[in-house]
Amino acid sequence: MKIQAAIFALVALGTATAANLPSSWKTCKRDSQNYNTCLKEATTGVLKELKSGNSALKLSPLDPVRIEKITLKQGAGTAVGLTINFKNLIINGLSNGKVESMNINHKKREITIDYSLQSPLKMQGDYTSKGRILLIPLNGVGKSTLVFDDFKGKCVLRCKSVKKGGQEFWEVLKTDINIETSRLHLNFKRTQNINEGLGANLNTFLNENWKEILQDLKPAISKEFGSIFKNYANSLFSQVPFDQISPA
């Protein structure tokens, strides 16, 4: 992932085995020769296990995850002006992936994860659109589907140390995420003021200009994914000393 999200290495950092962690979660010792390789493999396994969440650790499912809203703005003040508000988005596919590389900088307290999905990432939800292409109005209300092929992401978790009961815990303060996809497919189905011609115009415009649409969507998607990953990671990190998550 240059993404991301959920996600991933955050929770995945539960690559340690401790009394209050699932015994299936692999431990990676910091001084081991293949530490980063171990982290990569262990995190991939943990993410798959967390598809349905973990009730003991109070971790919610990675599939699906939800985003309340995202806004897309295209070409404000030009002949092509379009605003689309997405709401109640449900995202499927984040757990079906592979950690390509992972690194924990214990001195800086930074976790870096590169992640790729093995199947398309799908986002579905409600939308409202307002705008026009030249003289063609693109106003609409309905259901939207966004599909990301070959989804990849890079996530950096910037943390701080928190001492509790004489033990060190990590807390994620900030996430930096970048996402990439080989193709973005967009489909919008109007449910109000239905006009098939206008619906086709919107879908045609968005899919012909998917690269530009993606660039405009990236900041909002990255921000939401970052929030998801941060909260997910902190749910784990607040319960488990980091020496158990990544033993010395």
CSV table of C-alpha atoms in Angstrom, one decimal:
chain,number,residue,atom,x,y,z
A,1,MET,CA,0.0,0.0,0.0
A,2,LYS,CA,1.4,3.6,-0.9
A,3,ILE,CA,-2.7,3.2,1.2
A,4,GLN,CA,-4.5,2.4,4.1
A,5,ALA,CA,-6.1,0.7,4.8
A,6,ALA,CA,-7.1,-0.8,8.4
A,7,ILE,CA,-5.5,-1.2,9.1
A,8,PHE,CA,-3.2,-3.2,8.9
A,9,ALA,CA,0.0,-3.4,10.5
A,10,LEU,CA,-1.5,-1.5,13.2
A,11,VAL,CA,-3.5,-4.3,14.5
A,12,ALA,CA,-1.2,-6.6,13.0
A,13,LEU,CA,1.3,-5.6,15.4
A,14,GLY,CA,-0.3,-8.1,17.5
A,15,THR,CA,2.3,-10.4,16.2
A,16,ALA,CA,3.1,-11.4,19.7
A,17,THR,CA,1.9,-14.2,21.9
A,18,ALA,CA,0.8,-13.2,25.4
A,19,ALA,CA,-1.6,-14.4,28.0
A,20,ASN,CA,-4.4,-12.1,26.8
A,21,LEU,CA,-3.7,-12.6,23.1
A,22,PRO,CA,-4.7,-15.5,20.8
A,23,SER,CA,-2.1,-18.2,21.0
A,24,SER,CA,-2.2,-18.4,17.2
A,25,TRP,CA,-0.6,-14.9,16.9
A,26,LYS,CA,3.0,-15.4,16.1
A,27,THR,CA,5.8,-13.8,18.2
A,28,CYS,CA,8.7,-12.0,16.5
A,29,LYS,CA,11.7,-11.2,18.7
A,30,ARG,CA,13.4,-7.9,17.9
A,31,ASP,CA,16.9,-9.5,17.9
A,32,SER,CA,16.0,-12.3,15.6
A,33,GLN,CA,17.9,-12.4,12.3
A,34,ASN,CA,14.8,-12.3,10.2
A,35,TYR,CA,12.8,-9.9,12.3
A,36,ASN,CA,11.2,-7.9,9.5
A,37,THR,CA,10.3,-11.0,7.5
A,38,CYS,CA,8.7,-12.5,10.6
A,39,LEU,CA,6.7,-9.4,11.2
A,40,LYS,CA,5.5,-9.4,7.6
A,41,GLU,CA,4.3,-13.0,7.8
A,42,ALA,CA,2.9,-12.8,11.3
A,43,THR,CA,0.9,-9.6,10.5
A,44,THR,CA,-0.5,-11.1,7.3
A,45,GLY,CA,-1.8,-14.0,9.4
A,46,VAL,CA,-3.2,-11.8,12.1
A,47,LEU,CA,-5.1,-9.6,9.6
A,48,LYS,CA,-6.8,-12.7,8.1
A,49,GLU,CA,-7.8,-13.8,11.6
A,50,LEU,CA,-9.3,-10.4,12.3
A,51,LYS,CA,-11.6,-10.5,9.4
A,52,SER,CA,-14.4,-11.2,11.8
A,53,GLY,CA,-12.8,-9.3,14.7
A,54,ASN,CA,-11.8,-10.6,18.1
A,55,SER,CA,-14.3,-10.3,21.0
A,56,ALA,CA,-11.8,-11.1,23.7
A,57,LEU,CA,-9.7,-8.1,22.7
A,58,LYS,CA,-12.8,-6.0,21.7
A,59,LEU,CA,-11.5,-5.6,18.2
A,60,SER,CA,-14.2,-5.0,15.6
A,61,PRO,CA,-14.2,-6.9,12.2
A,62,LEU,CA,-11.9,-5.7,9.4
A,63,ASP,CA,-14.5,-6.8,6.9
A,64,PRO,CA,-16.6,-4.9,6.5
A,65,VAL,CA,-15.5,-1.5,7.8
A,66,ARG,CA,-17.6,1.6,7.5
A,67,ILE,CA,-16.9,5.2,6.6
A,68,GLU,CA,-19.5,7.8,7.4
A,69,LYS,CA,-18.8,10.2,4.6
A,70,ILE,CA,-16.4,11.3,1.9
A,71,THR,CA,-16.7,14.3,-0.5
A,72,LEU,CA,-15.4,14.5,-4.1
A,73,LYS,CA,-15.0,17.9,-5.8
A,74,GLN,CA,-14.1,18.2,-9.5
A,75,GLY,CA,-13.3,21.3,-11.5
A,76,ALA,CA,-14.9,23.9,-9.3
A,77,GLY,CA,-15.5,27.2,-11.3
A,78,THR,CA,-14.9,25.5,-14.7
A,79,ALA,CA,-17.0,24.1,-17.5
A,80,VAL,CA,-16.7,20.8,-15.7
A,81,GLY,CA,-17.9,21.2,-12.1
A,82,LEU,CA,-19.0,18.3,-10.0
A,83,THR,CA,-19.5,17.6,-6.3
A,84,ILE,CA,-20.3,14.1,-5.0
A,85,ASN,CA,-21.1,13.4,-1.4
A,86,PHE,CA,-20.7,9.8,-0.4
A,87,LYS,CA,-22.4,8.6,2.8
A,88,ASN,CA,-22.7,5.3,4.8
A,89,LEU,CA,-19.9,3.6,2.9
A,90,ILE,CA,-19.3,0.0,3.5
A,91,ILE,CA,-15.8,-1.3,2.6
A,92,ASN,CA,-15.1,-4.9,1.9
A,93,GLY,CA,-11.8,-6.6,1.1
A,94,LEU,CA,-9.3,-5.1,3.6
A,95,SER,CA,-8.6,-8.4,5.3
A,96,ASN,CA,-7.9,-10.3,2.1
A,97,GLY,CA,-4.4,-9.0,1.6
A,98,LYS,CA,-0.7,-9.6,2.1
A,99,VAL,CA,1.8,-7.5,4.0
A,100,GLU,CA,4.6,-7.0,1.4
A,101,SER,CA,7.0,-5.4,3.9
A,102,MET,CA,7.0,-4.2,7.5
A,103,ASN,CA,9.4,-2.4,9.8
A,104,ILE,CA,9.3,-1.2,13.4
A,105,ASN,CA,11.7,1.6,14.3
A,106,HIS,CA,11.7,1.2,18.1
A,107,LYS,CA,13.8,4.3,18.7
A,108,LYS,CA,11.5,6.6,16.7
A,109,ARG,CA,8.4,4.5,17.6
A,110,GLU,CA,7.3,4.3,14.0
A,111,ILE,CA,5.7,1.3,12.3
A,112,THR,CA,5.8,1.2,8.5
A,113,ILE,CA,3.7,-1.3,6.5
A,114,ASP,CA,3.4,-1.9,2.8
A,115,TYR,CA,0.2,-3.8,2.0
A,116,SER,CA,-1.5,-5.3,-1.1
A,117,LEU,CA,-4.9,-6.8,-1.6
A,118,GLN,CA,-5.4,-10.1,-3.3
A,119,SER,CA,-8.9,-9.2,-4.5
A,120,PRO,CA,-10.5,-5.9,-5.5
A,121,LEU,CA,-11.5,-3.5,-2.7
A,122,LYS,CA,-15.1,-2.5,-2.9
A,123,MET,CA,-16.8,0.5,-1.4
A,124,GLN,CA,-20.6,0.8,-1.5
A,125,GLY,CA,-22.9,3.4,-0.2
A,126,ASP,CA,-25.3,6.3,-0.8
A,127,TYR,CA,-24.4,9.4,-2.9
A,128,THR,CA,-25.7,12.8,-3.9
A,129,SER,CA,-24.2,14.5,-6.9
A,130,LYS,CA,-24.5,18.1,-8.1
A,131,GLY,CA,-22.9,19.8,-11.1
A,132,ARG,CA,-22.5,19.7,-14.8
A,133,ILE,CA,-20.3,18.8,-17.8
A,134,LEU,CA,-20.6,21.8,-20.1
A,135,LEU,CA,-24.4,22.1,-20.3
A,136,ILE,CA,-25.2,18.6,-19.2
A,137,PRO,CA,-26.5,18.5,-15.6
A,138,LEU,CA,-25.3,15.6,-13.4
A,139,ASN,CA,-27.5,16.1,-10.4
A,140,GLY,CA,-28.6,12.9,-8.7
A,141,VAL,CA,-29.3,10.8,-5.6
A,142,GLY,CA,-28.8,7.1,-5.3
A,143,LYS,CA,-26.4,4.2,-4.7
A,144,SER,CA,-22.7,4.1,-5.5
A,145,THR,CA,-20.1,1.4,-6.0
A,146,LEU,CA,-16.4,2.0,-6.3
A,147,VAL,CA,-14.1,-0.9,-7.1
A,148,PHE,CA,-10.3,-0.6,-6.8
A,149,ASP,CA,-8.2,-3.2,-8.7
A,150,ASP,CA,-4.8,-4.2,-7.5
A,151,PHE,CA,-5.2,-2.1,-4.4
A,152,LYS,CA,-1.9,-1.2,-2.6
A,153,GLY,CA,-1.1,1.0,0.3
A,154,LYS,CA,1.7,2.2,2.5
A,155,CYS,CA,0.9,3.1,6.1
A,156,VAL,CA,3.2,4.8,8.6
A,157,LEU,CA,2.1,4.8,12.2
A,158,ARG,CA,3.8,7.4,14.4
A,159,CYS,CA,3.5,6.5,18.1
A,160,LYS,CA,4.5,7.6,21.5
A,161,SER,CA,5.4,5.6,24.6
A,162,VAL,CA,3.0,5.5,27.5
A,163,LYS,CA,4.0,4.1,30.9
A,164,LYS,CA,1.3,2.2,32.8
A,165,GLY,CA,1.9,0.0,35.9
A,166,GLY,CA,5.6,0.0,35.2
A,167,GLN,CA,5.2,-1.3,31.6
A,168,GLU,CA,5.5,0.4,28.3
A,169,PHE,CA,2.5,0.8,26.0
A,170,TRP,CA,2.5,2.5,22.6
A,171,GLU,CA,-0.1,5.0,21.4
A,172,VAL,CA,-0.6,5.9,17.8
A,173,LEU,CA,-0.6,9.7,17.4
A,174,LYS,CA,-0.7,10.0,13.7
A,175,THR,CA,-1.0,7.9,10.5
A,176,ASP,CA,0.4,8.7,7.1
A,177,ILE,CA,-1.2,6.7,4.3
A,178,ASN,CA,-0.9,6.6,0.5
A,179,ILE,CA,-2.9,4.4,-1.8
A,180,GLU,CA,-2.5,3.1,-5.3
A,181,THR,CA,-4.7,1.1,-7.7
A,182,SER,CA,-4.3,-0.1,-11.3
A,183,ARG,CA,-7.9,0.9,-12.1
A,184,LEU,CA,-10.8,2.5,-10.3
A,185,HIS,CA,-14.3,1.5,-11.5
A,186,LEU,CA,-17.3,3.7,-10.6
A,187,ASN,CA,-20.9,3.0,-10.9
A,188,PHE,CA,-23.8,5.2,-9.8
A,189,LYS,CA,-27.5,4.2,-9.8
A,190,ARG,CA,-30.0,6.9,-9.4
A,191,THR,CA,-32.9,6.2,-7.0
A,192,GLN,CA,-34.5,9.7,-7.2
A,193,ASN,CA,-35.5,11.7,-10.3
A,194,ILE,CA,-34.5,8.8,-12.4
A,195,ASN,CA,-33.2,9.6,-15.9
A,196,GLU,CA,-31.2,6.9,-17.5
A,197,GLY,CA,-29.5,9.3,-19.8
A,198,LEU,CA,-28.2,11.5,-17.0
A,199,GLY,CA,-27.1,8.4,-15.0
A,200,ALA,CA,-25.2,7.1,-18.0
A,201,ASN,CA,-23.6,10.5,-18.5
A,202,LEU,CA,-22.3,10.5,-14.9
A,203,ASN,CA,-20.9,7.0,-15.1
A,204,THR,CA,-19.3,7.6,-18.4
A,205,PHE,CA,-17.6,10.8,-17.3
A,206,LEU,CA,-16.3,9.3,-14.0
A,207,ASN,CA,-14.9,6.2,-15.6
A,208,GLU,CA,-13.3,8.0,-18.5
A,209,ASN,CA,-11.6,10.3,-16.0
A,210,TRP,CA,-10.9,7.7,-13.2
A,211,LYS,CA,-7.3,8.7,-12.7
A,212,GLU,CA,-8.2,12.4,-12.0
A,213,ILE,CA,-11.1,11.2,-9.8
A,214,LEU,CA,-8.8,9.0,-7.8
A,215,GLN,CA,-6.4,11.9,-7.2
A,216,ASP,CA,-9.2,14.0,-5.9
A,217,LEU,CA,-10.5,11.1,-3.7
A,218,LYS,CA,-7.1,10.1,-2.3
A,219,PRO,CA,-6.9,12.7,0.5
A,220,ALA,CA,-10.3,12.0,1.8
A,221,ILE,CA,-10.0,8.2,1.6
A,222,SER,CA,-6.5,8.3,3.2
A,223,LYS,CA,-7.8,10.5,6.0
A,224,GLU,CA,-10.6,8.1,6.8
A,225,PHE,CA,-8.5,5.0,6.5
A,226,GLY,CA,-5.9,6.6,8.7
A,227,SER,CA,-8.5,7.2,11.4
A,228,ILE,CA,-9.7,3.6,11.1
A,229,PHE,CA,-6.2,2.2,11.5
A,230,LYS,CA,-5.3,4.5,14.3
A,231,ASN,CA,-8.3,3.6,16.3
A,232,TYR,CA,-7.9,-0.1,15.6
A,233,ALA,CA,-4.3,-0.1,16.5
A,234,ASN,CA,-4.8,1.9,19.7
A,235,SER,CA,-7.6,-0.6,20.7
A,236,LEU,CA,-4.9,-3.3,20.7
A,237,PHE,CA,-1.9,-1.3,22.0
A,238,SER,CA,-3.8,0.1,25.0
A,239,GLN,CA,-4.4,-3.4,26.3
A,240,VAL,CA,-1.1,-5.1,25.6
A,241,PRO,CA,2.4,-3.9,26.7
A,242,PHE,CA,4.6,-3.4,23.6
A,243,ASP,CA,7.2,-5.8,24.9
A,244,GLN,CA,4.6,-8.5,24.5
A,245,ILE,CA,3.6,-7.3,21.0
A,246,SER,CA,7.2,-7.1,19.9
A,247,PRO,CA,9.4,-8.9,22.5
A,248,ALA,CA,13.0,-7.7,23.1
